[in-house]
Every structure is written in C-alpha cells, then in structure tokens.
Short mmCIF file of N, CA and C in Angstrom, two decimals:
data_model
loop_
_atom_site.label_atom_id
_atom_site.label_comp_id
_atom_site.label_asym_id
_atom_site.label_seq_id
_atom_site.Cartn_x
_atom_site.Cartn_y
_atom_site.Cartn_z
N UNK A 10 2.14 8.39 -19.76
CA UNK A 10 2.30 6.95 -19.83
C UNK A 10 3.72 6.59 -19.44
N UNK A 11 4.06 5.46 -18.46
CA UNK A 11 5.01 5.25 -18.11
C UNK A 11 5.60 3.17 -18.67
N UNK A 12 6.10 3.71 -19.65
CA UNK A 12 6.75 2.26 -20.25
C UNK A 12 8.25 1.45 -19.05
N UNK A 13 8.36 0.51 -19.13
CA UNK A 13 9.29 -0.18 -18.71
C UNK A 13 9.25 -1.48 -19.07
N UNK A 14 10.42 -2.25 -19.30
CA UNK A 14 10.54 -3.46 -19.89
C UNK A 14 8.98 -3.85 -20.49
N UNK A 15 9.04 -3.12 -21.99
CA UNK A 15 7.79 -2.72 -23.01
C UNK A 15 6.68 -2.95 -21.83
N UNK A 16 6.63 -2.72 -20.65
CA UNK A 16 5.35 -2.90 -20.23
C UNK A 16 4.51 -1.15 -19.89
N UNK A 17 3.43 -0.82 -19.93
CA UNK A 17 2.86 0.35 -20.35
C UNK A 17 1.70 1.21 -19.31
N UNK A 18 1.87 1.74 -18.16
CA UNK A 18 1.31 2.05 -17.27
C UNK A 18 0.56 3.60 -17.75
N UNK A 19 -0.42 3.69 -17.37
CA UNK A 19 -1.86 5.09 -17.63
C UNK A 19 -1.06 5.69 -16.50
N UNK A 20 -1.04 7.32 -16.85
CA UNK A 20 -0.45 8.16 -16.23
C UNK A 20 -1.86 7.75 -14.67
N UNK A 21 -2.80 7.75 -14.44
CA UNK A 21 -3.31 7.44 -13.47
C UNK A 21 -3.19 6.21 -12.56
N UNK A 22 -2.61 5.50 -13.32
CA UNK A 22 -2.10 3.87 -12.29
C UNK A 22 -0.87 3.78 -12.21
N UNK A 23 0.01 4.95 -12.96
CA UNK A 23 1.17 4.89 -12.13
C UNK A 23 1.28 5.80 -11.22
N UNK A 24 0.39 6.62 -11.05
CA UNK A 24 -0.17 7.74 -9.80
C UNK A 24 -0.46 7.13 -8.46
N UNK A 25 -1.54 5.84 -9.24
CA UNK A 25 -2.13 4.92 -8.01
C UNK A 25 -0.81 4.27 -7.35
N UNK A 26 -0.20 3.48 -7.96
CA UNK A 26 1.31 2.92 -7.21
C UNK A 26 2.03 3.76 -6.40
N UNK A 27 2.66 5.10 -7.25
CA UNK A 27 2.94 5.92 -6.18
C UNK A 27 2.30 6.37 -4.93
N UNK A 28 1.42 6.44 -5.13
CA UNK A 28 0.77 7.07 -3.68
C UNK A 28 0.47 5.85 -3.05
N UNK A 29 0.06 4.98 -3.17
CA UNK A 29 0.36 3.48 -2.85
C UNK A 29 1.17 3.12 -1.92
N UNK A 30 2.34 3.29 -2.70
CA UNK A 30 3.76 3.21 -1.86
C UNK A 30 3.91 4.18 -1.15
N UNK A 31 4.02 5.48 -1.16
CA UNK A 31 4.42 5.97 -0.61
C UNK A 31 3.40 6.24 1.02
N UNK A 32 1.99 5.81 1.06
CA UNK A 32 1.81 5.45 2.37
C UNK A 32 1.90 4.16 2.62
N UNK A 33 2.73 3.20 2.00
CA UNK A 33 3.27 2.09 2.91
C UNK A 33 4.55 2.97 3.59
N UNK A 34 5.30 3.31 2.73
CA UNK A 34 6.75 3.62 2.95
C UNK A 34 6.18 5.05 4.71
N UNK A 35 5.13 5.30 4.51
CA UNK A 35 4.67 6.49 5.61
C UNK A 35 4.49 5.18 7.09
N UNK A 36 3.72 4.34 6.44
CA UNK A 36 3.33 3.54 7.55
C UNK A 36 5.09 2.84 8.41
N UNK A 37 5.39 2.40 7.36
CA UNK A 37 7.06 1.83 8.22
C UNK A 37 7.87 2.97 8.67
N UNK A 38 7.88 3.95 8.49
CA UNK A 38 8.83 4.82 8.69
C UNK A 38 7.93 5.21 10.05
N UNK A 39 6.79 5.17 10.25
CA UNK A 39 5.97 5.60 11.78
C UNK A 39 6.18 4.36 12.82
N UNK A 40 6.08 2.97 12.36
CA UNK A 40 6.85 1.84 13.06
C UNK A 40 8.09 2.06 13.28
N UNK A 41 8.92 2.57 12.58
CA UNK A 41 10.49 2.50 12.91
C UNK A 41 10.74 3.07 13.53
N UNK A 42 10.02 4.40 13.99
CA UNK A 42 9.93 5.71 14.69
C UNK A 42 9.69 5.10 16.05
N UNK A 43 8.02 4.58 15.70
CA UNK A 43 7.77 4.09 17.48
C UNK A 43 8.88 3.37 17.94
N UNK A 44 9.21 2.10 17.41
CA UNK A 44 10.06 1.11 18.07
C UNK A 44 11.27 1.69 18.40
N UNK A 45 12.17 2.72 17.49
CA UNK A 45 13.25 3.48 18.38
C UNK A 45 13.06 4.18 19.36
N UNK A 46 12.21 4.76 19.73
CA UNK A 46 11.65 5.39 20.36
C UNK A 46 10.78 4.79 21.43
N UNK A 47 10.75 3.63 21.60
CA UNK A 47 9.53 3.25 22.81
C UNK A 47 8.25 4.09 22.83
N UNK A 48 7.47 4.64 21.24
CA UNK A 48 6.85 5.48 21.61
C UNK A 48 5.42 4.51 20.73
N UNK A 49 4.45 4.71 22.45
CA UNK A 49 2.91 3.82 21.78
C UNK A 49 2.37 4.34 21.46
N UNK A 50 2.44 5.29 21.23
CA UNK A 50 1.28 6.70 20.73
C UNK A 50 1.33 6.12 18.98
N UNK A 51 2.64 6.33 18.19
CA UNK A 51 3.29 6.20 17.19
C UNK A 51 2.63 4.44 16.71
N UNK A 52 3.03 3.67 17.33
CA UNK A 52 2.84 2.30 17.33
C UNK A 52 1.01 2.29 17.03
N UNK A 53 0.68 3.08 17.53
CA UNK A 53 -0.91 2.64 17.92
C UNK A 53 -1.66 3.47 16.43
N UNK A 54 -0.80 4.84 15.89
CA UNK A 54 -1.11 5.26 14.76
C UNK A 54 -1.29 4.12 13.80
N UNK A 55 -0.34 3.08 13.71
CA UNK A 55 -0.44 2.52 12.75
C UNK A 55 -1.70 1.14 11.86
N UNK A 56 -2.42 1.17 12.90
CA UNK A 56 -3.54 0.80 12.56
C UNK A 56 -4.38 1.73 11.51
N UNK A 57 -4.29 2.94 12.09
CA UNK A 57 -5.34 4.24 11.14
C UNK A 57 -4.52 4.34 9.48
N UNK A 58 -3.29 3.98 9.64
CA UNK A 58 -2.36 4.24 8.38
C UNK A 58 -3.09 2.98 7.74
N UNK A 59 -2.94 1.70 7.98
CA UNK A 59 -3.26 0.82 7.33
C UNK A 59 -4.34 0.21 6.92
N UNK A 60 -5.25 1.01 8.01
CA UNK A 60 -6.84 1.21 6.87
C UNK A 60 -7.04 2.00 6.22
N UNK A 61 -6.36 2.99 5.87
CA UNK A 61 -6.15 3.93 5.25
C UNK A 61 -5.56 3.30 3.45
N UNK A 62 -4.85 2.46 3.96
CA UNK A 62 -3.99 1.62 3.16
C UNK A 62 -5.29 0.62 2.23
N UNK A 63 -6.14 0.16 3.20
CA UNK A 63 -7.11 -0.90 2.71
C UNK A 63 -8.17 0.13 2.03
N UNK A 64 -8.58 1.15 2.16
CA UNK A 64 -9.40 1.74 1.04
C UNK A 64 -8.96 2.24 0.43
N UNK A 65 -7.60 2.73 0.31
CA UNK A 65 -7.01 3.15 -1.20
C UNK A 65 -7.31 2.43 -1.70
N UNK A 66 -6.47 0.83 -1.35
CA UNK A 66 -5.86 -0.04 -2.50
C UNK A 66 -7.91 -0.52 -2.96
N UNK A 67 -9.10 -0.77 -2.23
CA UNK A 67 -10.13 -1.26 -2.50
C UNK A 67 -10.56 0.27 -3.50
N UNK A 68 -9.92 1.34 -3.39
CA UNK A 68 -10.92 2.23 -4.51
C UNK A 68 -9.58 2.51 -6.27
N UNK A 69 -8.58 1.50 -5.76
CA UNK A 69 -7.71 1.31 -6.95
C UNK A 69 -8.29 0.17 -7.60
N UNK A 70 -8.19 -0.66 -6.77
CA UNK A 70 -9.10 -1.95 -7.78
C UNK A 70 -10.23 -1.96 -8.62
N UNK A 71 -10.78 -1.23 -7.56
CA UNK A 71 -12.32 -0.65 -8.63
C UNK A 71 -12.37 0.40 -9.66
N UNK A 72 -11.18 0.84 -9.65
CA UNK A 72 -10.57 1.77 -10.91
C UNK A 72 -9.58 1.22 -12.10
N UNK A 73 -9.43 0.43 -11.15
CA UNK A 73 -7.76 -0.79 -12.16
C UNK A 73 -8.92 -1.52 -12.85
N UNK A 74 -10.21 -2.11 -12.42
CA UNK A 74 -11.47 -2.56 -12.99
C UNK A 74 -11.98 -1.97 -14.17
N UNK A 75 -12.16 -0.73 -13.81
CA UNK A 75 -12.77 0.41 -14.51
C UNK A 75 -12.10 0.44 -16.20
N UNK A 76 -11.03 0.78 -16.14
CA UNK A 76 -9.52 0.80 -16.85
C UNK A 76 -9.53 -0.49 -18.18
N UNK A 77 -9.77 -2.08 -17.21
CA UNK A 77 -9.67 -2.70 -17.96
C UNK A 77 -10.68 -3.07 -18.87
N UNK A 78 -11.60 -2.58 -18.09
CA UNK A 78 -13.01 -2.84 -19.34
C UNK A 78 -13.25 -1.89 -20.18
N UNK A 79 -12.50 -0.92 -20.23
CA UNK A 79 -12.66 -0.07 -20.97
C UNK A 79 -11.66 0.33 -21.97
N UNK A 80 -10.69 -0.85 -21.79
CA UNK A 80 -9.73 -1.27 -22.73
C UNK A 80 -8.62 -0.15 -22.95
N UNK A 81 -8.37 0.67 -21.84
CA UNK A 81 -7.48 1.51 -21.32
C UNK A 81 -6.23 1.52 -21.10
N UNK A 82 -5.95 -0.06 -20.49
CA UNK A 82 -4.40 -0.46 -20.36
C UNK A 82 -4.53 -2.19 -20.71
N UNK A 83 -3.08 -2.36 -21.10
CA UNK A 83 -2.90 -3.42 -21.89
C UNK A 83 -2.97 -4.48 -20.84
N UNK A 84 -3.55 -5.77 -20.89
CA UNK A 84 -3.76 -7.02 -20.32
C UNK A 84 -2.69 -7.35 -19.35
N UNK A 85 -1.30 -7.47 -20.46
CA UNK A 85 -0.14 -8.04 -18.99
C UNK A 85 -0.07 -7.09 -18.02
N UNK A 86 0.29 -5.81 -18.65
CA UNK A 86 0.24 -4.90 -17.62
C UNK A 86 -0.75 -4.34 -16.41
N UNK A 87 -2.01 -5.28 -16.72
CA UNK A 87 -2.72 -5.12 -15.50
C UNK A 87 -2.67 -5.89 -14.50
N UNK A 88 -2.14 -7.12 -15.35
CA UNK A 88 -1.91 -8.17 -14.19
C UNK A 88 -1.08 -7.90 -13.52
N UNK A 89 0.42 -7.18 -13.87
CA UNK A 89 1.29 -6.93 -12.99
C UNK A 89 0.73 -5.19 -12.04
N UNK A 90 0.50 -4.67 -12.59
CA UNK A 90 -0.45 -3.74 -11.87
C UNK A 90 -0.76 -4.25 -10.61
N UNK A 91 -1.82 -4.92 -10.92
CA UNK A 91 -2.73 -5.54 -9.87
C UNK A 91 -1.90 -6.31 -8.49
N UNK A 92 -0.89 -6.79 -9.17
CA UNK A 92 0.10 -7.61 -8.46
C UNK A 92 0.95 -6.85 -7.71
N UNK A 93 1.80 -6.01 -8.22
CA UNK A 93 2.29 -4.57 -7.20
C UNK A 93 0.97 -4.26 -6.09
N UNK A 94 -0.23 -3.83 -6.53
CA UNK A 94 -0.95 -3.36 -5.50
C UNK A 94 -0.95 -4.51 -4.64
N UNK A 95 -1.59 -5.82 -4.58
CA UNK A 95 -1.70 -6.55 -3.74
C UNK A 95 0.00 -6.83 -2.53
N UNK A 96 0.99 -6.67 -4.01
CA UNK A 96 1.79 -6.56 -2.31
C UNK A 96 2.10 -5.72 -2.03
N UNK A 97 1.93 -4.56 -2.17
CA UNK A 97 2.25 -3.12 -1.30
C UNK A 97 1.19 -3.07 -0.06
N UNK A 98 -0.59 -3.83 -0.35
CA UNK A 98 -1.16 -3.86 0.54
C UNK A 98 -0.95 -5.06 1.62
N UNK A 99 -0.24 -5.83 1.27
CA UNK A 99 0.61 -7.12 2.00
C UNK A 99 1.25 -6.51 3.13
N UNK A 100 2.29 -5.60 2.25
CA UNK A 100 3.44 -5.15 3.10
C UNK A 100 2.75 -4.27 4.01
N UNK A 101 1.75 -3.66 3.57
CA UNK A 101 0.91 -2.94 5.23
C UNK A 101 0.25 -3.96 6.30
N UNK A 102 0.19 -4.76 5.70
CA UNK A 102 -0.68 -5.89 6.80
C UNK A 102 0.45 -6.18 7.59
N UNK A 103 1.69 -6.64 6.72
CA UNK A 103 2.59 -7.44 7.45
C UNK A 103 3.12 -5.80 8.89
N UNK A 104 3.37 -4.55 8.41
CA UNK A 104 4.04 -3.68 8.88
C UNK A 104 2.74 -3.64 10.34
N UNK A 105 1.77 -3.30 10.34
CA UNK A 105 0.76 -3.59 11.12
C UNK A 105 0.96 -4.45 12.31
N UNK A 106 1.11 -5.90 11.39
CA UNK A 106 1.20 -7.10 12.76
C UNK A 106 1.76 -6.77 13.50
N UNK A 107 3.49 -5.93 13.00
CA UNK A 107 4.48 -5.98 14.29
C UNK A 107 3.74 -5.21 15.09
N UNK A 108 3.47 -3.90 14.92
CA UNK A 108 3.70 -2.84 15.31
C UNK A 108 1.98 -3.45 16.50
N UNK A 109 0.98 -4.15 16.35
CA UNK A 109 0.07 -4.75 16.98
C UNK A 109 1.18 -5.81 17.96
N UNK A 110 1.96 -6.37 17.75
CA UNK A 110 2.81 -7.39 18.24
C UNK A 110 3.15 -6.51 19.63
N UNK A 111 3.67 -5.79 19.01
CA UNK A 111 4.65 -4.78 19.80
C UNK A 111 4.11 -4.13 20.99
N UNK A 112 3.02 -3.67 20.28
CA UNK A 112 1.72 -3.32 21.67
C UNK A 112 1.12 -4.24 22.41
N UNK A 113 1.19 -5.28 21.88
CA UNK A 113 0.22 -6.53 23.29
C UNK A 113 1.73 -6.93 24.28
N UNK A 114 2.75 -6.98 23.06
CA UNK A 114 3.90 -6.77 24.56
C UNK A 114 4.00 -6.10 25.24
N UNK A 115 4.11 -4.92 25.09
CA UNK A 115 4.06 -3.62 25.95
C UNK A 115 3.02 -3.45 27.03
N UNK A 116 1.99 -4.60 26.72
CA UNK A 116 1.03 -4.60 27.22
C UNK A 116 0.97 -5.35 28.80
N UNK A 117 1.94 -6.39 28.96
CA UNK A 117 2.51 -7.33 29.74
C UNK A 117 3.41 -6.95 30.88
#
C-alpha cells in the first residue's frame, strides 16, 4: 500500500500508474527520438505505443471498477486514481497528434 498526503493506493493500482506512465514516458521518448532524428520509421511506431496505451488504461478501469465495488480502495482515492489515469492517457493522445502531425508534413 502506497500512502501520500493520507491518500491510500492498493499495491496493484499503484502498479497500474506505474506501468501507465512509464509507457507514456516510452511513447515520448520514441517521438523525441524520431523528431531528432528525422526518423519516420520511429514517428510511425507511435501509433502502436498509443493503442497500446488505450487498452491498458480500458483494462485498468475495469479493474479500478472491480476494486471499488468491492470496497478495496478508499473513495477519494479512486477518484484521484482514476484522474491520473485519464491524464496519462491524455498525454498519449496529445504525444500521438504530433508525432501524426509530423508525418502528414513529411508527407508534403
């Protein structure tokens, strides 16, 4: 169990965040790569990262679900739960656009 400002995370949903993040943090670091690099190969990965991204975060929800009905983790803390996931899966959409941006230029 991972406490912070009294709030109280299940050793499994602070598992889910981490790995969470850490393929967003995979997905930008493969954008930052392509774009220094002029490389579309890299750029074009990042679509597969970020659906990758959309069924994690859709088989966390249905577990962050699971959790709360079963009276597993405490109320505020799911809301903020829930709220980290939605923008870590933000921040893949947003990391995505460019890197889609980037390719219809390249495209020109």
């Amino acid at each position: 169990v991972k406490e912070e400002n009294n709030m109280t995370f299940s050793k499994i949903a602070f598992h889910e965040l981490e790995t969470t993040h850490d393929k967003v943090n995979h997905l930008f670091n493969i954008l930052i790569s392509g774009m220094e690099n002029n490389n579309l190969d890299k750029l074009k990965q990042c679509e597969k990262i970020e659906s990758e991204i959309d069924l994690m975060v859709k088989e966390i929800r249905i577990s962050h679900l699971k959790r709360l009905q079963n009276g597993e983790c405490m109320p505020l803390s799911g809301v903020v739960f829930a709220d980290i996931i939605l923008h870590l899966e933000r921040t893949g959409d947003l990391l995505f656009g460019i890197s889609r941006n980037l390719l219809n230029i390249e495209q020109y």
